Coordinates of N, CA and C in Angstrom, one line a residue:
M27 N 128.3 69.4 108.6 CA 126.9 69.1 108.7 C 126.3 68.9 107.3
T28 N 125.5 67.8 107.1 CA 124.9 67.5 105.9 C 123.5 68.2 105.9
V29 N 122.8 68.2 104.7 CA 121.5 68.9 104.6 C 120.5 68.3 105.6
N30 N 120.6 67.0 105.8 CA 119.5 66.4 106.7 C 119.9 66.4 108.2
E31 N 121.1 66.8 108.5 CA 121.4 66.8 109.9 C 120.9 68.1 110.6
P32 N 120.4 68.0 111.8 CA 119.9 69.1 112.5 C 121.0 70.2 112.9
L33 N 120.5 71.4 113.0 CA 121.4 72.4 113.5 C 121.5 72.3 115.0
T34 N 122.7 72.0 115.5 CA 122.9 71.8 117.0 C 123.2 73.1 117.7
I35 N 122.5 73.3 118.8 CA 122.6 74.6 119.6 C 122.9 74.3 121.0
L36 N 123.8 75.2 121.5 CA 124.1 75.2 123.0 C 123.6 76.5 123.6
L37 N 122.8 76.4 124.7 CA 122.2 77.5 125.3 C 123.1 77.9 126.5
V38 N 123.5 79.2 126.6 CA 124.3 79.7 127.7 C 123.6 80.9 128.3
D39 N 123.1 80.7 129.5 CA 122.5 81.8 130.3 C 122.4 81.3 131.8
D40 N 122.6 82.3 132.7 CA 122.6 81.9 134.1 C 121.2 81.8 134.7
H41 N 120.2 82.1 133.9 CA 118.8 82.0 134.4 C 118.1 80.8 133.8
P42 N 117.8 79.8 134.6 CA 117.1 78.6 134.1 C 115.8 78.9 133.4
L43 N 115.1 79.9 133.8 CA 113.8 80.2 133.1 C 114.1 80.6 131.7
V44 N 115.2 81.4 131.4 CA 115.5 81.8 130.1 C 115.9 80.6 129.2
R45 N 116.7 79.7 129.8 CA 117.1 78.5 129.1 C 115.9 77.6 128.7
N46 N 115.0 77.5 129.7 CA 113.8 76.6 129.5 C 113.0 77.2 128.4
G47 N 112.8 78.5 128.4 CA 112.0 79.2 127.3 C 112.6 79.0 126.0
L48 N 113.9 79.2 125.9 CA 114.6 79.0 124.6 C 114.5 77.5 124.1
R49 N 114.7 76.6 125.1 CA 114.7 75.2 124.7 C 113.3 74.8 124.2
A50 N 112.2 75.4 124.8 CA 110.9 75.1 124.4 C 110.6 75.6 123.0
L51 N 111.1 76.9 122.7 CA 111.0 77.5 121.4 C 111.7 76.7 120.3
L52 N 113.0 76.4 120.6 CA 113.8 75.7 119.6 C 113.4 74.3 119.3
S53 N 112.9 73.6 120.4 CA 112.5 72.2 120.2 C 111.3 72.1 119.4
S54 N 110.5 73.2 119.2 CA 109.3 73.1 118.4 C 109.6 73.3 116.9
V55 N 110.9 73.6 116.6 CA 111.3 73.9 115.2 C 112.0 72.7 114.6
P56 N 111.6 72.2 113.4 CA 112.3 71.1 112.8 C 113.7 71.5 112.4
N57 N 114.6 70.5 112.5 CA 116.0 70.7 112.2 C 116.8 71.6 113.1
L58 N 116.2 71.9 114.3 CA 117.0 72.6 115.3 C 117.0 71.6 116.5
Q59 N 118.2 71.4 117.1 CA 118.4 70.5 118.2 C 119.2 71.1 119.3
V60 N 118.6 71.3 120.5 CA 119.4 71.8 121.6 C 120.2 70.6 122.2
V61 N 121.5 70.7 122.2 CA 122.3 69.6 122.6 C 122.9 69.8 124.0
G62 N 122.8 71.0 124.6 CA 123.3 71.3 125.9 C 123.0 72.6 126.4
E63 N 123.3 72.8 127.7 CA 123.1 74.1 128.4 C 124.2 74.4 129.3
A64 N 124.5 75.7 129.5 CA 125.5 76.1 130.5 C 125.0 77.3 131.2
A65 N 125.4 77.5 132.5 CA 125.0 78.6 133.3 C 126.0 79.7 133.5
N66 N 127.2 79.5 132.9 CA 128.2 80.5 133.0 C 129.3 80.3 131.9
G67 N 130.2 81.2 131.8 CA 131.2 81.2 130.7 C 132.1 79.9 130.8
K68 N 132.5 79.6 132.0 CA 133.4 78.4 132.1 C 132.7 77.1 131.7
E69 N 131.4 77.0 132.1 CA 130.7 75.8 131.6 C 130.5 75.8 130.1
A70 N 130.3 77.0 129.6 CA 130.1 77.1 128.1 C 131.4 76.6 127.4
I71 N 132.6 77.0 127.9 CA 133.8 76.6 127.2 C 133.9 75.1 127.2
T72 N 133.6 74.4 128.4 CA 133.7 73.0 128.5 C 132.7 72.3 127.6
Q73 N 131.4 72.8 127.6 CA 130.4 72.2 126.8 C 130.7 72.4 125.3
A74 N 131.2 73.5 124.9 CA 131.5 73.8 123.5 C 132.6 72.8 123.0
A75 N 133.6 72.6 123.8 CA 134.7 71.7 123.4 C 134.2 70.2 123.3
T76 N 133.2 69.9 124.2 CA 132.7 68.5 124.2 C 131.7 68.3 123.1
L77 N 130.7 69.2 122.9 CA 129.6 69.0 122.1 C 129.8 69.6 120.6
R78 N 130.7 70.5 120.5 CA 131.0 71.2 119.2 C 129.7 71.6 118.5
P79 N 128.8 72.4 119.1 CA 127.6 72.8 118.5 C 127.8 73.6 117.2
S80 N 126.7 73.7 116.4 CA 126.8 74.6 115.3 C 126.6 76.1 115.7
I81 N 125.7 76.3 116.7 CA 125.4 77.6 117.2 C 125.4 77.7 118.7
I82 N 125.9 78.8 119.2 CA 125.8 79.0 120.7 C 125.0 80.3 120.9
L83 N 123.9 80.2 121.7 CA 123.2 81.4 122.1 C 123.8 81.8 123.4
M84 N 124.5 83.0 123.5 CA 125.3 83.4 124.6 C 124.8 84.6 125.3
D85 N 124.6 84.5 126.6 CA 124.3 85.6 127.4 C 125.7 86.3 127.7
L86 N 125.6 87.5 128.2 CA 126.9 88.2 128.5 C 127.2 88.3 130.0
H87 N 126.2 88.7 130.8 CA 126.4 89.0 132.2 C 126.1 87.7 133.0
M88 N 127.2 87.0 133.4 CA 127.0 85.7 134.1 C 128.1 85.6 135.1
P89 N 127.9 84.8 136.2 CA 128.9 84.6 137.2 C 130.1 83.7 136.7
E90 N 131.2 83.8 137.4 CA 132.4 83.1 137.1 C 133.2 83.5 135.9
M91 N 132.5 83.6 134.8 CA 133.1 84.1 133.6 C 132.0 84.7 132.7
N92 N 132.2 85.9 132.2 CA 131.2 86.5 131.3 C 131.2 85.9 129.9
G93 N 130.2 86.3 129.2 CA 130.0 85.7 127.8 C 131.0 86.2 126.8
I94 N 131.6 87.4 127.0 CA 132.6 87.9 126.1 C 133.9 87.1 126.2
E95 N 134.3 86.9 127.4 CA 135.5 86.1 127.6 C 135.3 84.6 127.1
A96 N 134.1 84.1 127.4 CA 133.8 82.7 126.9 C 133.8 82.7 125.4
T97 N 133.2 83.7 124.8 CA 133.2 83.7 123.3 C 134.6 83.7 122.7
R98 N 135.5 84.5 123.3 CA 136.9 84.6 122.9 C 137.6 83.3 123.0
H99 N 137.4 82.6 124.1 CA 138.1 81.3 124.4 C 137.5 80.2 123.4
I100 N 136.2 80.2 123.3 CA 135.6 79.2 122.4 C 136.1 79.3 121.0
L101 N 136.1 80.5 120.4 CA 136.4 80.7 119.0 C 137.9 80.5 118.8
Q102 N 138.7 80.6 119.8 CA 140.1 80.3 119.6 C 140.3 78.8 119.3
V103 N 139.5 78.0 119.9 CA 139.6 76.6 119.7 C 138.7 76.1 118.6
N104 N 137.5 76.6 118.5 CA 136.5 76.2 117.5 C 136.0 77.4 116.7
P105 N 136.7 77.9 115.8 CA 136.3 79.1 115.1 C 135.1 78.9 114.2
H106 N 134.7 77.7 113.9 CA 133.6 77.4 113.0 C 132.3 77.6 113.8
I107 N 132.3 77.7 115.1 CA 131.0 77.8 115.8 C 130.5 79.2 115.7
G108 N 129.2 79.3 115.4 CA 128.5 80.6 115.2 C 128.0 81.1 116.6
I109 N 128.5 82.2 117.1 CA 128.0 82.6 118.4 C 127.1 83.8 118.2
L110 N 125.8 83.7 118.8 CA 124.8 84.7 118.7 C 124.6 85.2 120.1
V111 N 124.9 86.4 120.4 CA 124.7 87.0 121.7 C 123.2 87.3 121.9
L112 N 122.7 86.9 123.1 CA 121.3 87.2 123.4 C 121.3 87.7 124.9
T113 N 121.1 89.0 125.0 CA 121.4 89.6 126.3 C 120.5 90.8 126.5
M114 N 120.5 91.3 127.8 CA 119.8 92.5 128.1 C 120.7 93.7 128.0
L115 N 122.0 93.5 127.8 CA 123.0 94.6 127.8 C 123.0 95.2 126.4
E116 N 122.8 96.5 126.4 CA 122.9 97.2 125.1 C 123.8 98.4 125.1
D117 N 124.7 98.5 126.1 CA 125.7 99.6 126.2 C 126.8 99.4 125.1
D118 N 127.4 100.5 124.7 CA 128.4 100.4 123.7 C 129.5 99.4 124.0
A119 N 130.0 99.5 125.2 CA 131.2 98.6 125.6 C 130.9 97.2 125.4
S120 N 129.7 96.7 125.8 CA 129.3 95.3 125.7 C 129.1 94.9 124.2
V121 N 128.5 95.8 123.4 CA 128.3 95.5 122.0 C 129.6 95.3 121.3
F122 N 130.5 96.3 121.4 CA 131.7 96.3 120.7 C 132.7 95.2 121.2
A123 N 132.6 95.0 122.5 CA 133.5 93.9 123.0 C 133.1 92.5 122.5
A124 N 131.8 92.3 122.4 CA 131.3 91.0 121.8 C 131.7 90.9 120.4
M125 N 131.6 92.0 119.6 CA 132.0 91.9 118.2 C 133.5 91.6 118.1
R126 N 134.3 92.3 118.9 CA 135.7 92.0 118.8 C 136.1 90.6 119.3
A127 N 135.3 90.0 120.1 CA 135.5 88.7 120.6 C 135.2 87.6 119.5
G128 N 134.4 88.1 118.5 CA 134.1 87.2 117.4 C 132.6 86.8 117.3
A129 N 131.7 87.3 118.1 CA 130.3 87.0 118.0 C 129.8 87.4 116.6
R130 N 128.9 86.6 116.0 CA 128.4 86.9 114.7 C 127.1 87.7 114.7
G131 N 126.5 87.7 115.9 CA 125.2 88.5 116.0 C 125.0 88.9 117.4
Y132 N 124.1 89.9 117.6 CA 123.8 90.5 118.9 C 122.4 90.9 118.9
L133 N 121.6 90.1 119.7 CA 120.2 90.4 119.9 C 119.9 90.8 121.3
L134 N 118.9 91.6 121.5 CA 118.5 92.0 122.9 C 117.4 91.0 123.3
K135 N 117.2 90.8 124.6 CA 116.3 89.8 125.0 C 114.8 90.1 124.8
G136 N 114.6 91.4 124.4 CA 113.2 91.8 124.0 C 112.8 91.3 122.6
A137 N 113.8 90.7 121.9 CA 113.5 90.2 120.5 C 112.4 89.2 120.6
D138 N 111.5 89.2 119.6 CA 110.4 88.2 119.6 C 110.9 86.9 119.0
Q139 N 110.1 85.8 119.1 CA 110.5 84.5 118.7 C 110.9 84.4 117.2
T140 N 110.2 85.1 116.4 CA 110.5 85.1 114.9 C 111.9 85.7 114.7
E141 N 112.2 86.8 115.4 CA 113.5 87.4 115.2 C 114.7 86.5 115.7
V142 N 114.4 85.8 116.8 CA 115.4 84.9 117.3 C 115.7 83.8 116.3
L143 N 114.6 83.2 115.8 CA 114.8 82.1 114.9 C 115.4 82.5 113.6
R144 N 115.1 83.7 113.1 CA 115.7 84.3 111.9 C 117.2 84.5 112.1
A145 N 117.5 85.0 113.3 CA 118.9 85.3 113.6 C 119.8 84.0 113.7
I146 N 119.2 82.9 114.2 CA 119.9 81.6 114.2 C 120.2 81.2 112.8
G147 N 119.2 81.3 111.9 CA 119.4 80.9 110.6 C 120.5 81.7 109.9
V148 N 120.5 83.0 110.1 CA 121.5 83.9 109.5 C 122.9 83.5 109.9
V149 N 123.0 83.4 111.3 CA 124.3 83.1 111.8 C 124.8 81.7 111.3
A150 N 123.9 80.7 111.2 CA 124.2 79.4 110.7 C 124.8 79.4 109.3
H151 N 124.4 80.4 108.5 CA 125.0 80.6 107.2 C 126.2 81.5 107.1
G152 N 126.8 81.8 108.3 CA 128.0 82.5 108.3 C 127.9 84.0 108.2
E153 N 126.7 84.5 108.3 CA 126.5 85.9 108.1 C 126.2 86.6 109.5
A154 N 126.2 87.9 109.5 CA 126.0 88.6 110.8 C 124.6 89.2 110.9
I155 N 124.1 89.4 112.1 CA 122.8 90.0 112.3 C 122.8 90.7 113.6
F156 N 122.0 91.8 113.7 CA 122.0 92.6 114.9 C 120.5 93.1 115.1
S157 N 120.1 93.3 116.4 CA 118.9 94.0 116.6 C 119.0 95.3 116.0
P158 N 117.9 95.9 115.6 CA 117.9 97.2 114.9 C 118.6 98.3 115.7
P159 N 118.4 98.4 117.0 CA 119.2 99.5 117.7 C 120.7 99.2 117.7
I160 N 121.1 98.0 117.8 CA 122.5 97.6 117.7 C 123.1 97.9 116.4
A161 N 122.3 97.6 115.3 CA 122.8 97.8 114.0 C 123.0 99.3 113.7
R162 N 122.1 100.2 114.2 CA 122.3 101.6 114.1 C 123.6 102.1 114.8
R163 N 123.8 101.5 116.0 CA 125.0 101.9 116.8 C 126.3 101.5 116.1
L164 N 126.3 100.3 115.5 CA 127.5 99.8 114.8 C 127.8 100.7 113.6
M165 N 126.7 101.1 112.9 CA 126.9 102.0 111.7 C 127.6 103.3 112.1
Q166 N 127.1 103.8 113.2 CA 127.6 105.1 113.7 C 129.1 104.9 114.2
Y167 N 129.3 103.8 114.8 CA 130.7 103.5 115.3 C 131.7 103.4 114.2
F168 N 131.3 102.6 113.2 CA 132.3 102.5 112.1 C 132.4 103.7 111.2
A169 N 131.4 104.5 111.2 CA 131.5 105.8 110.5 C 132.5 106.8 111.1
N170 N 132.6 106.6 112.5 CA 133.5 107.5 113.2 C 134.8 106.9 113.7
M171 N 135.0 105.6 113.3 CA 136.1 104.8 113.8 C 137.5 105.4 113.5
Q172 N 138.3 105.4 114.4 CA 139.7 105.9 114.2 C 140.4 104.9 113.3
P173 N 141.4 105.3 112.6 CA 142.2 104.4 111.7 C 143.0 103.4 112.5
I174 N 143.1 102.2 111.9 CA 143.9 101.2 112.6 C 145.4 101.4 112.3
I175 N 146.2 101.1 113.3 CA 147.7 101.2 113.1 C 148.1 100.0 112.3
P176 N 148.6 100.1 111.1 CA 149.1 99.0 110.3 C 150.2 98.2 111.0
A177 N 150.2 96.9 110.8 CA 151.3 96.1 111.5 C 152.7 96.5 111.0
S178 N 152.7 97.0 109.7 CA 154.0 97.4 109.2 C 154.7 98.6 109.9
S179 N 153.8 99.4 110.6 CA 154.3 100.6 111.3 C 155.1 100.2 112.5
F180 N 154.5 99.2 113.3 CA 155.2 98.8 114.5 C 155.1 97.3 114.5
P181 N 156.0 96.6 113.7 CA 156.0 95.2 113.6 C 156.2 94.4 114.9
D182 N 156.8 95.1 115.9 CA 157.1 94.4 117.2 C 155.8 94.3 118.1
L183 N 154.8 95.1 117.8 CA 153.6 95.2 118.6 C 152.7 94.0 118.2
T184 N 152.0 93.4 119.1 CA 150.9 92.5 118.8 C 149.7 93.2 118.4
E185 N 148.7 92.5 117.9 CA 147.5 93.1 117.4 C 146.8 93.8 118.6
R186 N 146.8 93.1 119.8 CA 146.1 93.7 120.9 C 146.9 95.0 121.4
E187 N 148.2 95.0 121.3 CA 149.0 96.2 121.7 C 148.7 97.3 120.7
R188 N 148.6 97.0 119.4 CA 148.2 98.1 118.5 C 146.8 98.7 118.7
E189 N 145.9 97.8 119.1 CA 144.6 98.2 119.5 C 144.6 99.2 120.7
I190 N 145.4 98.8 121.7 CA 145.5 99.6 122.9 C 146.2 101.0 122.5
L191 N 147.2 100.9 121.7 CA 147.9 102.1 121.3 C 146.9 103.1 120.6
V192 N 146.0 102.6 119.8 CA 145.0 103.5 119.2 C 144.2 104.2 120.3
L193 N 143.8 103.4 121.3 CA 143.0 104.0 122.4 C 143.8 105.0 123.2
I194 N 145.1 104.7 123.3 CA 145.9 105.7 124.0 C 146.0 107.0 123.3
T195 N 146.1 106.9 122.0 CA 146.1 108.2 121.2 C 144.8 108.9 121.2
M196 N 143.7 108.3 121.6 CA 142.4 108.9 121.8 C 142.3 109.5 123.2
G197 N 143.3 109.4 124.0 CA 143.3 110.0 125.3 C 142.7 109.2 126.4
K198 N 142.4 107.9 126.1 CA 141.8 107.1 127.1 C 142.7 106.6 128.2
S199 N 142.2 106.5 129.4 CA 143.0 106.0 130.6 C 143.0 104.5 130.6
N200 N 143.9 104.0 131.4 CA 144.0 102.5 131.5 C 142.6 101.9 131.9
A201 N 141.9 102.6 132.9 CA 140.6 102.1 133.3 C 139.6 102.2 132.2
E202 N 139.6 103.2 131.4 CA 138.7 103.3 130.3 C 139.0 102.2 129.2
I203 N 140.3 102.0 129.0 CA 140.7 101.0 128.0 C 140.2 99.6 128.5
A204 N 140.4 99.4 129.8 CA 140.0 98.1 130.4 C 138.5 97.8 130.2
E205 N 137.7 98.9 130.4 CA 136.3 98.8 130.3 C 135.9 98.5 128.8
E206 N 136.5 99.2 127.9 CA 136.1 99.1 126.5 C 136.5 97.8 125.9
L207 N 137.7 97.2 126.3 CA 138.1 96.0 125.8 C 137.8 94.8 126.6
V208 N 137.1 95.0 127.8 CA 136.7 94.0 128.7 C 137.9 93.2 129.2
L209 N 138.9 93.9 129.6 CA 140.1 93.3 130.2 C 140.3 93.8 131.6
S210 N 141.1 93.2 132.4 CA 141.4 93.6 133.8 C 142.4 94.8 133.7
P211 N 142.3 95.8 134.7 CA 143.2 96.9 134.7 C 144.7 96.4 134.7
K212 N 145.0 95.4 135.4 CA 146.3 94.9 135.4 C 146.8 94.4 134.1
T213 N 145.9 93.7 133.3 CA 146.3 93.3 132.0 C 146.6 94.5 131.1
V214 N 145.7 95.5 131.2 CA 146.0 96.7 130.4 C 147.3 97.4 130.7
S215 N 147.5 97.5 132.0 CA 148.8 98.1 132.5 C 150.0 97.3 132.0
N216 N 149.9 96.0 131.9 CA 151.0 95.2 131.4 C 151.2 95.5 129.9
H217 N 150.1 95.6 129.2 CA 150.2 95.8 127.7 C 150.8 97.2 127.5
V218 N 150.4 98.2 128.3 CA 150.9 99.6 128.1 C 152.4 99.6 128.4
S219 N 152.8 98.9 129.4 CA 154.3 98.8 129.7 C 155.0 98.2 128.5
N220 N 154.5 97.1 128.0 CA 155.1 96.5 126.8 C 155.2 97.4 125.6
I221 N 154.1 98.2 125.4 CA 154.1 99.1 124.3 C 155.2 100.2 124.4
L222 N 155.3 100.7 125.6 CA 156.3 101.8 125.9 C 157.7 101.2 125.7
S223 N 157.9 100.0 126.2 CA 159.2 99.3 126.0 C 159.5 99.1 124.5
K224 N 158.6 98.5 123.8 CA 158.8 98.2 122.4 C 159.0 99.5 121.5
L225 N 158.3 100.5 121.9 CA 158.5 101.8 121.1 C 159.7 102.6 121.6
Q226 N 160.3 102.1 122.7 CA 161.5 102.8 123.3 C 161.1 104.2 123.7
V227 N 160.0 104.4 124.4 CA 159.6 105.7 124.9 C 159.3 105.5 126.4
V228 N 159.3 106.7 127.1 CA 159.2 106.6 128.5 C 157.8 106.9 129.1
D229 N 156.9 107.5 128.2 CA 155.6 107.7 128.7 C 154.6 107.7 127.6
R230 N 153.3 107.9 128.0 CA 152.2 107.8 127.0 C 152.3 109.0 126.0
A231 N 152.7 110.1 126.4 CA 152.8 111.3 125.5 C 153.8 111.0 124.3
Q232 N 154.9 110.4 124.7 CA 155.9 110.0 123.6 C 155.3 108.9 122.7
A233 N 154.5 108.0 123.3 CA 153.9 106.9 122.6 C 152.9 107.5 121.5
I234 N 152.1 108.5 122.0 CA 151.2 109.1 121.1 C 151.9 109.8 120.0
L235 N 153.0 110.5 120.3 CA 153.8 111.1 119.3 C 154.4 110.2 118.2
R236 N 154.8 109.0 118.7 CA 155.3 108.0 117.8 C 154.2 107.5 116.9
A237 N 153.0 107.3 117.4 CA 151.9 106.8 116.7 C 151.5 107.8 115.6
R238 N 151.5 109.1 116.0 CA 151.1 110.1 115.0 C 152.1 110.3 113.9
Q239 N 153.4 110.0 114.3 CA 154.4 110.1 113.2 C 154.3 108.9 112.2
A240 N 153.6 107.8 112.7 CA 153.3 106.7 111.8 C 152.1 106.9 111.0
G241 N 151.4 108.0 111.2 CA 150.3 108.3 110.4 C 148.9 108.3 111.1
L242 N 148.9 108.0 112.4 CA 147.7 108.0 113.1 C 147.4 109.3 113.8
G243 N 146.2 109.8 113.7 CA 145.8 111.1 114.4 C 146.3 112.3 113.6

């Protein structure tokens, strides 16, 4: 994008009133251009591939496919797109899942117009921005974060499997892991089975022991 080209934006929200309000706000600002809208995650993936916007304003709770899964799929194909979450959800699971999926910012829908416009500008420059309550939560999370298992410890494990192994060492059940990572229970179960097989252990207790021997916990 050159200096004179507008910043192109895709709006993703299942409520037409929200999309209409955002379009009205953004259309009033020079150098911002709304190029498309989507009402769910699947539509967002299609629109992102076709339109290749600079920024996507992404809701999370939507039918057919949620915003977290859509963010993950979109950034796998177009990692240059800046995704700014704009949602009513402020629970830990949603916030951290969106960050892991690659979102650059997380705003609550109570944010005023100035905050939304500022966030778009920040994300467009490749930086991260969060609503104040979300920023405080992230700071607390990273302050207390468990160490990451280095790839060199278990080279056969994928990044996702190492992430799940960390959660296993924290005593989390498959259901809790599924909720935290926004995965289906079946997907988590498959990952756990793969982890046990690759570590050549028969149960979670032995997996935890192997992880701790590698320096975790």
